[in-house]
Structures are given as C-alpha cells and as structure tokens.
PDB file of C-alpha atoms in Angstrom:
ATOM      1  CA  GLY G   1     -96.857 107.788  12.956  1.00 54.00           C
ATOM      2  CA  ALA G   2     -97.872 104.487  11.356  1.00 79.00           C
ATOM      3  CA  GLY G   3     -99.041 104.618   7.795  1.00 92.00           C
ATOM      4  CA  VAL G   4    -101.417 102.360   5.908  1.00 95.00           C
ATOM      5  CA  SER G   5    -100.336  98.748   6.038  1.00 96.00           C
ATOM      6  CA  GLN G   6    -101.398  95.864   3.829  1.00 97.00           C
ATOM      7  CA  SER G   7    -100.921  92.138   4.056  1.00 96.00           C
ATOM      8  CA  PRO G   8     -99.747  89.949   2.554  1.00 97.00           C
ATOM      9  CA  SER G   9     -97.268  91.902   0.478  1.00 95.00           C
ATOM     10  CA  ASN G  10     -97.275  89.146  -2.133  1.00 96.00           C
ATOM     11  CA  LYS G  11     -99.724  86.355  -2.833  1.00 97.00           C
ATOM     12  CA  VAL G  12     -99.481  83.582  -5.369  1.00 97.00           C
ATOM     13  CA  THR G  13    -102.563  81.435  -5.794  1.00 97.00           C
ATOM     14  CA  GLU G  14    -104.033  78.927  -8.161  1.00 97.00           C
ATOM     15  CA  LYS G  15    -106.921  79.719 -10.428  1.00 97.00           C
ATOM     16  CA  GLY G  16    -110.214  78.975  -8.729  1.00 97.00           C
ATOM     17  CA  LYS G  17    -108.990  79.536  -5.173  1.00 97.00           C
ATOM     18  CA  ASP G  18    -110.286  82.290  -2.898  1.00 98.00           C
ATOM     19  CA  VAL G  19    -107.967  84.982  -1.549  1.00 98.00           C
ATOM     20  CA  GLU G  20    -108.303  87.522   1.219  1.00 98.00           C
ATOM     21  CA  LEU G  21    -106.337  90.756   1.295  1.00 98.00           C
ATOM     22  CA  ARG G  22    -106.073  92.909   4.396  1.00 97.00           C
ATOM     23  CA  CYS G  23    -105.738  96.652   4.906  1.00 97.00           C
ATOM     24  CA  ASP G  24    -105.005  98.492   8.152  1.00 96.00           C
ATOM     25  CA  PRO G  25    -105.717 102.188   7.606  1.00 95.00           C
ATOM     26  CA  ILE G  26    -104.215 105.099   9.484  1.00 94.00           C
ATOM     27  CA  SER G  27    -105.799 105.335  12.918  1.00 91.00           C
ATOM     28  CA  GLY G  28    -108.694 107.762  12.973  1.00 89.00           C
ATOM     29  CA  HIS G  29    -109.146 107.874   9.212  1.00 91.00           C
ATOM     30  CA  THR G  30    -112.813 107.516   8.389  1.00 90.00           C
ATOM     31  CA  ALA G  31    -112.535 106.803   4.692  1.00 92.00           C
ATOM     32  CA  LEU G  32    -110.970 103.732   3.090  1.00 94.00           C
ATOM     33  CA  TYR G  33    -110.523 102.881  -0.576  1.00 95.00           C
ATOM     34  CA  TRP G  34    -109.481  99.807  -2.511  1.00 97.00           C
ATOM     35  CA  TYR G  35    -107.873 100.125  -5.953  1.00 96.00           C
ATOM     36  CA  ARG G  36    -106.412  97.678  -8.424  1.00 95.00           C
ATOM     37  CA  GLN G  37    -103.487  98.335 -10.725  1.00 92.00           C
ATOM     38  CA  SER G  38    -103.037  95.857 -13.522  1.00 89.00           C
ATOM     39  CA  LEU G  39     -99.838  95.770 -15.547  1.00 82.00           C
ATOM     40  CA  GLY G  40     -99.523  98.932 -17.645  1.00 76.00           C
ATOM     41  CA  GLN G  41    -102.782 100.345 -16.330  1.00 80.00           C
ATOM     42  CA  GLY G  42    -103.725 103.142 -13.993  1.00 82.00           C
ATOM     43  CA  LEU G  43    -105.371 102.775 -10.630  1.00 89.00           C
ATOM     44  CA  GLU G  44    -108.805 101.257 -11.011  1.00 90.00           C
ATOM     45  CA  PHE G  45    -111.273 102.171  -8.257  1.00 91.00           C
ATOM     46  CA  LEU G  46    -112.906  99.153  -6.622  1.00 95.00           C
ATOM     47  CA  ILE G  47    -114.760 100.169  -3.468  1.00 94.00           C
ATOM     48  CA  TYR G  48    -114.997 103.028  -0.975  1.00 92.00           C
ATOM     49  CA  PHE G  49    -116.003 103.025   2.702  1.00 93.00           C
ATOM     50  CA  GLN G  50    -116.907 106.208   4.585  1.00 89.00           C
ATOM     51  CA  GLY G  51    -117.668 105.915   8.263  1.00 86.00           C
ATOM     52  CA  ASN G  52    -120.829 103.938   8.911  1.00 84.00           C
ATOM     53  CA  SER G  53    -122.358 104.726   5.532  1.00 87.00           C
ATOM     54  CA  ALA G  54    -123.112 102.035   2.998  1.00 88.00           C
ATOM     55  CA  PRO G  55    -119.988 101.428   0.893  1.00 91.00           C
ATOM     56  CA  ASP G  56    -119.719 102.592  -2.702  1.00 91.00           C
ATOM     57  CA  LYS G  57    -119.229  99.297  -4.545  1.00 91.00           C
ATOM     58  CA  SER G  58    -119.580 100.733  -8.012  1.00 89.00           C
ATOM     59  CA  GLY G  59    -116.036  99.763  -9.055  1.00 91.00           C
ATOM     60  CA  LEU G  60    -116.146  96.079  -8.157  1.00 94.00           C
ATOM     61  CA  PRO G  61    -115.612  94.218 -11.462  1.00 93.00           C
ATOM     62  CA  SER G  62    -117.742  91.176 -10.673  1.00 93.00           C
ATOM     63  CA  ASP G  63    -119.670  89.472  -7.898  1.00 94.00           C
ATOM     64  CA  ARG G  64    -116.561  87.442  -7.133  1.00 97.00           C
ATOM     65  CA  PHE G  65    -115.199  90.555  -5.436  1.00 97.00           C
ATOM     66  CA  SER G  66    -116.386  91.715  -2.031  1.00 96.00           C
ATOM     67  CA  ALA G  67    -115.028  93.810   0.796  1.00 96.00           C
ATOM     68  CA  GLU G  68    -115.784  94.441   4.425  1.00 94.00           C
ATOM     69  CA  ARG G  69    -114.685  97.016   6.897  1.00 94.00           C
ATOM     70  CA  THR G  70    -115.070  95.916  10.489  1.00 84.00           C
ATOM     71  CA  GLY G  71    -115.411  98.384  13.322  1.00 80.00           C
ATOM     72  CA  GLY G  72    -114.670 101.268  11.006  1.00 76.00           C
ATOM     73  CA  SER G  73    -111.024 100.264  10.824  1.00 90.00           C
ATOM     74  CA  VAL G  74    -109.500  97.145   9.238  1.00 95.00           C
ATOM     75  CA  SER G  75    -110.773  96.133   5.820  1.00 96.00           C
ATOM     76  CA  THR G  76    -110.557  92.874   3.923  1.00 97.00           C
ATOM     77  CA  LEU G  77    -110.980  92.459   0.176  1.00 97.00           C
ATOM     78  CA  THR G  78    -112.045  88.970  -0.813  1.00 98.00           C
ATOM     79  CA  ILE G  79    -111.768  87.544  -4.303  1.00 98.00           C
ATOM     80  CA  GLN G  80    -113.585  84.266  -4.817  1.00 98.00           C
ATOM     81  CA  ARG G  81    -112.749  81.730  -7.506  1.00 97.00           C
ATOM     82  CA  THR G  82    -109.766  83.757  -8.678  1.00 97.00           C
ATOM     83  CA  GLN G  83    -109.050  84.091 -12.395  1.00 97.00           C
ATOM     84  CA  GLN G  84    -105.772  84.884 -14.112  1.00 96.00           C
ATOM     85  CA  GLU G  85    -107.045  88.338 -15.041  1.00 95.00           C
ATOM     86  CA  ASP G  86    -107.308  89.116 -11.322  1.00 96.00           C
ATOM     87  CA  SER G  87    -103.507  89.263 -11.189  1.00 96.00           C
ATOM     88  CA  ALA G  88    -102.644  92.819 -10.222  1.00 96.00           C
ATOM     89  CA  VAL G  89    -101.407  95.012  -7.408  1.00 95.00           C
ATOM     90  CA  TYR G  90    -104.218  95.738  -4.972  1.00 97.00           C
ATOM     91  CA  LEU G  91    -103.789  99.056  -3.211  1.00 97.00           C
ATOM     92  CA  CYS G  92    -105.590 100.334  -0.165  1.00 97.00           C
ATOM     93  CA  ALA G  93    -105.764 104.001   0.796  1.00 95.00           C
ATOM     94  CA  SER G  94    -107.230 105.835   3.748  1.00 94.00           C
ATOM     95  CA  ARG G  95    -108.335 109.386   4.165  1.00 90.00           C
ATOM     96  CA  ARG G  96    -109.011 111.436   7.273  1.00 88.00           C
ATOM     97  CA  ALA G  97    -112.458 112.562   6.148  1.00 79.00           C
ATOM     98  CA  SER G  98    -114.570 113.089   3.094  1.00 71.00           C
ATOM     99  CA  GLY G  99    -114.316 116.304   1.127  1.00 70.00           C
ATOM    100  CA  SER G 100    -112.424 116.962  -2.055  1.00 62.00           C
ATOM    101  CA  THR G 101    -109.366 118.561  -0.456  1.00 74.00           C
ATOM    102  CA  GLU G 102    -108.557 115.622   1.797  1.00 77.00           C
ATOM    103  CA  THR G 103    -105.747 113.595   0.298  1.00 83.00           C
ATOM    104  CA  GLN G 104    -105.417 109.827   0.335  1.00 89.00           C
ATOM    105  CA  TYR G 105    -102.586 107.902   1.945  1.00 92.00           C
ATOM    106  CA  PHE G 106    -101.712 104.644   0.257  1.00 95.00           C
ATOM    107  CA  GLY G 107    -100.408 101.378   1.573  1.00 96.00           C
ATOM    108  CA  PRO G 108     -97.605  99.493  -0.210  1.00 95.00           C
ATOM    109  CA  GLY G 109    -100.035  97.179  -1.968  1.00 96.00           C
ATOM    110  CA  THR G 110    -100.527  93.432  -2.258  1.00 97.00           C
ATOM    111  CA  ARG G 111     -99.163  91.850  -5.404  1.00 96.00           C
ATOM    112  CA  LEU G 112    -101.497  89.060  -6.437  1.00 97.00           C
ATOM    113  CA  LEU G 113    -100.503  86.478  -9.005  1.00 97.00           C
ATOM    114  CA  VAL G 114    -103.060  83.927 -10.123  1.00 97.00           C
ATOM    115  CA  LEU G 115    -101.522  80.964 -11.876  1.00 95.00           C
TER     116      LEU G 115
ATOM    117  CA  ASP M   1    -114.132 105.086 -20.049  1.00 70.00           C
ATOM    118  CA  GLN M   2    -110.962 106.812 -18.871  1.00 82.00           C
ATOM    119  CA  GLN M   3    -111.897 110.206 -17.440  1.00 91.00           C
ATOM    120  CA  VAL M   4    -108.302 111.117 -16.617  1.00 94.00           C
ATOM    121  CA  LYS M   5    -105.631 110.517 -19.217  1.00 94.00           C
ATOM    122  CA  GLN M   6    -101.880 110.661 -19.231  1.00 95.00           C
ATOM    123  CA  ASN M   7    -100.900 110.177 -22.831  1.00 92.00           C
ATOM    124  CA  SER M   8     -97.167 109.898 -22.306  1.00 94.00           C
ATOM    125  CA  PRO M   9     -96.271 106.589 -20.685  1.00 93.00           C
ATOM    126  CA  SER M  10     -92.660 107.629 -20.217  1.00 96.00           C
ATOM    127  CA  LEU M  11     -90.379 110.660 -20.174  1.00 97.00           C
ATOM    128  CA  SER M  12     -86.601 111.036 -19.909  1.00 97.00           C
ATOM    129  CA  VAL M  13     -84.959 114.256 -18.806  1.00 97.00           C
ATOM    130  CA  GLN M  14     -81.401 115.316 -18.037  1.00 97.00           C
ATOM    131  CA  GLU M  15     -80.599 116.174 -14.450  1.00 97.00           C
ATOM    132  CA  GLY M  16     -81.021 119.891 -13.815  1.00 97.00           C
ATOM    133  CA  ARG M  17     -83.493 120.402 -16.658  1.00 97.00           C
ATOM    134  CA  ILE M  18     -87.241 120.834 -16.415  1.00 98.00           C
ATOM    135  CA  SER M  19     -89.608 117.850 -16.411  1.00 98.00           C
ATOM    136  CA  ILE M  20     -93.138 118.505 -17.669  1.00 98.00           C
ATOM    137  CA  LEU M  21     -95.766 115.839 -17.114  1.00 98.00           C
ATOM    138  CA  ASN M  22     -99.166 116.276 -18.690  1.00 98.00           C
ATOM    139  CA  CYS M  23    -102.664 115.167 -17.809  1.00 97.00           C
ATOM    140  CA  ASP M  24    -106.034 115.628 -19.513  1.00 97.00           C
ATOM    141  CA  TYR M  25    -109.502 115.072 -18.112  1.00 96.00           C
ATOM    142  CA  THR M  26    -112.964 114.931 -19.570  1.00 95.00           C
ATOM    143  CA  ASN M  27    -115.327 115.710 -16.685  1.00 90.00           C
ATOM    144  CA  SER M  28    -115.871 119.426 -16.073  1.00 88.00           C
ATOM    145  CA  MET M  29    -117.326 118.622 -12.636  1.00 88.00           C
ATOM    146  CA  PHE M  30    -113.947 117.658 -11.221  1.00 91.00           C
ATOM    147  CA  ASP M  31    -112.992 120.298  -8.678  1.00 89.00           C
ATOM    148  CA  TYR M  32    -109.714 119.108  -7.203  1.00 92.00           C
ATOM    149  CA  PHE M  33    -106.641 117.641  -8.823  1.00 95.00           C
ATOM    150  CA  LEU M  34    -103.655 115.860  -7.359  1.00 94.00           C
ATOM    151  CA  TRP M  35    -100.337 114.425  -8.414  1.00 97.00           C
ATOM    152  CA  TYR M  36     -98.945 111.293  -6.802  1.00 96.00           C
ATOM    153  CA  LYS M  37     -95.478 109.839  -7.092  1.00 96.00           C
ATOM    154  CA  LYS M  38     -94.853 106.102  -6.989  1.00 94.00           C
ATOM    155  CA  TYR M  39     -91.620 104.209  -6.532  1.00 93.00           C
ATOM    156  CA  PRO M  40     -91.437 100.493  -7.386  1.00 88.00           C
ATOM    157  CA  ALA M  41     -92.896  98.188  -4.723  1.00 84.00           C
ATOM    158  CA  GLU M  42     -94.378 101.141  -2.824  1.00 89.00           C
ATOM    159  CA  GLY M  43     -97.789 102.749  -2.778  1.00 92.00           C
ATOM    160  CA  PRO M  44     -98.318 106.162  -4.382  1.00 94.00           C
ATOM    161  CA  THR M  45     -97.460 109.158  -2.216  1.00 94.00           C
ATOM    162  CA  PHE M  46     -99.123 112.534  -2.446  1.00 93.00           C
ATOM    163  CA  LEU M  47     -97.008 115.199  -4.109  1.00 96.00           C
ATOM    164  CA  ILE M  48     -99.002 118.330  -4.851  1.00 96.00           C
ATOM    165  CA  SER M  49    -102.589 119.378  -5.488  1.00 94.00           C
ATOM    166  CA  ILE M  50    -104.610 122.195  -6.991  1.00 95.00           C
ATOM    167  CA  SER M  51    -108.167 123.377  -6.562  1.00 92.00           C
ATOM    168  CA  SER M  52    -110.262 124.190  -9.616  1.00 92.00           C
ATOM    169  CA  ILE M  53    -110.497 127.809  -8.465  1.00 92.00           C
ATOM    170  CA  LYS M  54    -106.760 128.255  -9.012  1.00 94.00           C
ATOM    171  CA  ASP M  55    -104.569 127.981 -12.077  1.00 96.00           C
ATOM    172  CA  LYS M  56    -101.233 127.439 -10.374  1.00 97.00           C
ATOM    173  CA  ASN M  57     -99.857 125.946  -7.202  1.00 97.00           C
ATOM    174  CA  GLU M  58     -96.185 125.859  -6.344  1.00 97.00           C
ATOM    175  CA  ASP M  59     -94.315 123.841  -3.738  1.00 95.00           C
ATOM    176  CA  GLY M  60     -90.551 124.032  -3.926  1.00 97.00           C
ATOM    177  CA  ARG M  61     -89.353 122.451  -7.144  1.00 97.00           C
ATOM    178  CA  PHE M  62     -92.873 121.296  -8.033  1.00 98.00           C
ATOM    179  CA  THR M  63     -95.510 123.435  -9.734  1.00 98.00           C
ATOM    180  CA  VAL M  64     -98.894 122.307 -10.966  1.00 98.00           C
ATOM    181  CA  PHE M  65    -100.726 124.309 -13.618  1.00 98.00           C
ATOM    182  CA  LEU M  66    -104.420 123.963 -14.356  1.00 97.00           C
ATOM    183  CA  ASN M  67    -106.097 125.069 -17.586  1.00 96.00           C
ATOM    184  CA  LYS M  68    -109.801 124.501 -17.008  1.00 94.00           C
ATOM    185  CA  SER M  69    -110.933 125.585 -20.445  1.00 95.00           C
ATOM    186  CA  ALA M  70    -108.642 122.989 -21.999  1.00 96.00           C
ATOM    187  CA  LYS M  71    -109.299 120.442 -19.225  1.00 96.00           C
ATOM    188  CA  HIS M  72    -105.571 120.057 -18.893  1.00 97.00           C
ATOM    189  CA  LEU M  73    -103.108 120.093 -16.056  1.00 96.00           C
ATOM    190  CA  SER M  74     -99.382 119.736 -15.937  1.00 98.00           C
ATOM    191  CA  LEU M  75     -96.700 119.111 -13.355  1.00 98.00           C
ATOM    192  CA  HIS M  76     -93.412 120.944 -13.698  1.00 98.00           C
ATOM    193  CA  ILE M  77     -90.344 119.775 -11.837  1.00 98.00           C
ATOM    194  CA  VAL M  78     -87.382 122.105 -11.936  1.00 97.00           C
ATOM    195  CA  PRO M  79     -84.572 121.405 -11.568  1.00 97.00           C
ATOM    196  CA  SER M  80     -85.074 117.678 -12.057  1.00 98.00           C
ATOM    197  CA  GLN M  81     -83.044 115.352  -9.853  1.00 97.00           C
ATOM    198  CA  PRO M  82     -82.260 111.632 -10.222  1.00 97.00           C
ATOM    199  CA  GLY M  83     -84.351 110.952  -7.106  1.00 96.00           C
ATOM    200  CA  ASP M  84     -87.373 112.248  -8.985  1.00 97.00           C
ATOM    201  CA  SER M  85     -87.278 109.138 -11.168  1.00 97.00           C
ATOM    202  CA  ALA M  86     -90.599 107.438 -10.472  1.00 97.00           C
ATOM    203  CA  VAL M  87     -94.061 106.934 -11.916  1.00 95.00           C
ATOM    204  CA  TYR M  88     -96.276 110.005 -11.590  1.00 97.00           C
ATOM    205  CA  PHE M  89    -100.046 109.659 -11.441  1.00 96.00           C
ATOM    206  CA  CYS M  90    -102.496 112.450 -12.031  1.00 96.00           C
ATOM    207  CA  ALA M  91    -105.817 112.214 -10.166  1.00 94.00           C
ATOM    208  CA  ALA M  92    -109.061 114.158 -10.164  1.00 93.00           C
ATOM    209  CA  VAL M  93    -111.685 114.246  -7.457  1.00 89.00           C
ATOM    210  CA  SER M  94    -115.382 114.314  -8.202  1.00 80.00           C
ATOM    211  CA  ASN M  95    -117.506 117.173  -6.942  1.00 73.00           C
ATOM    212  CA  THR M  96    -118.910 114.852  -4.274  1.00 74.00           C
ATOM    213  CA  GLY M  97    -115.364 114.773  -2.925  1.00 68.00           C
ATOM    214  CA  ASN M  98    -115.338 111.027  -2.534  1.00 79.00           C
ATOM    215  CA  GLN M  99    -114.247 109.232  -5.658  1.00 83.00           C
ATOM    216  CA  PHE M 100    -110.771 109.680  -7.122  1.00 88.00           C
ATOM    217  CA  TYR M 101    -110.074 109.115 -10.811  1.00 90.00           C
ATOM    218  CA  PHE M 102    -106.510 108.258 -11.721  1.00 92.00           C
ATOM    219  CA  GLY M 103    -104.569 108.444 -14.947  1.00 93.00           C
ATOM    220  CA  THR M 104    -102.416 105.570 -16.184  1.00 92.00           C
ATOM    221  CA  GLY M 105     -99.192 107.188 -15.022  1.00 94.00           C
ATOM    222  CA  THR M 106     -96.036 108.578 -16.621  1.00 96.00           C
ATOM    223  CA  SER M 107     -92.711 106.981 -15.831  1.00 96.00           C
ATOM    224  CA  LEU M 108     -90.103 109.722 -15.399  1.00 97.00           C
ATOM    225  CA  THR M 109     -86.409 108.962 -15.679  1.00 98.00           C
ATOM    226  CA  VAL M 110     -83.977 111.687 -14.724  1.00 97.00           C
ATOM    227  CA  ILE M 111     -80.581 110.980 -16.222  1.00 97.00           C
ATOM    228  CA  PRO M 112     -77.587 112.044 -14.111  1.00 94.00           C
TER     229      PRO M 112
END
C-alpha cells in the first residue's frame, strides 16, 4: 500500500520568504508528526496531531512555524519569513493510533535550503 | 536537553562480524524503545523495538538489549552485511505513548 508522501522533495528559497511543506499520511492513520533534522543532528520533534484533538505544538521553535491538518488527513507545515537556520530536512510521520507500541512510518522528507 | 543519546556518530565493521550500536537515555518514564534505520535521501524505517518490561528482543539478525538500571539499550546486528550500512536512530516513547524522542544517530559502515 501507499506510504507517507511528502512534497516538495527539495525546496530552495530566499531568506525572508514563506514556505509550505506538505505531508500525505498513510490512509486511516490518526496520528501525524512533523520532525526536523538539521545537519549532524537527530530528529527534532516539531508538532503532533492526534485525531480531532488539539495538536501538541510544544516542539515548534518559534512563532514563524505553524502547521495544520485538514480533514484528519493531509498536513501542511508553514514557515514564515524563513531564516538560514531553518535549512534542514523536514520529516513527516504517521501512526495508526496512539499508544506506545504503535510505530511511526516516515515519509522521505523535504530538504529545505534557505539562502 | 537531549533525553536520548547516541554517543558514537559512526561505526565501521567488517562484513560477517557483529555490529553493536549503543544508546543511552535519561528519562526513567520511557516505556518503549525503537530502532530506526535510515538510508540517504529516504525517511527512517522501523527496524526493531522493545518494551520496558523486557530485556531482550530478537528478530533475525537484529537483537535489541535493554538495561533499565543503566538506562542503556543496544542494537546487535550479526552477521553484519554491506546492505546494513545506514544511519541508525534510537528512539524512546514517553509513557503517554505520544511523543517520540530520538537520538542523533550512528552511521554504520559495513566493509565488504
């Protein structure tokens, strides 16, 4: 079956511009996560959506970052007024349900470069 | 503050030998641990997991060991194969079961 997909796969933008990253989770998965991996770093949690509950935004690094999940499926991560330090791989993952034994399935990521 | 740590950024092993990747954590409330494997330009893929009520879980060539008193887990790959060359991430799940904490990864190279 189809896995998690993300678009675009690569994005180059100029400092100060806004970018929008898209994630299509596995159909039927209720949980969706966004992570960021900067060069030489681990996966940094950004935001988590679970069903219709309010998202856990505790990992968003600044108010320039926001995310939506429409209809419990597709999610978009928006970065406003991008900075060079926003350059990273942005990974999306979905999960069938909550509960510690449910694994995450990752998309291929969007590589963002802010010039 | 990094709650999950992988202190070895890289590891090289001869084909056929054992690869041992290590991971340490600080939060005693973590109750589930996972290893993910990541190839370049791909997202991480789930490899193996272990619950905090166990100390070992084996799946083919892959075995994960958990030492709760030391807050340490390790992934053993034996025998190692060139196709195992990838970055391996350790992750821990909070007791709410929702948030995952990842280490910084260990890049494994298996030399033919």
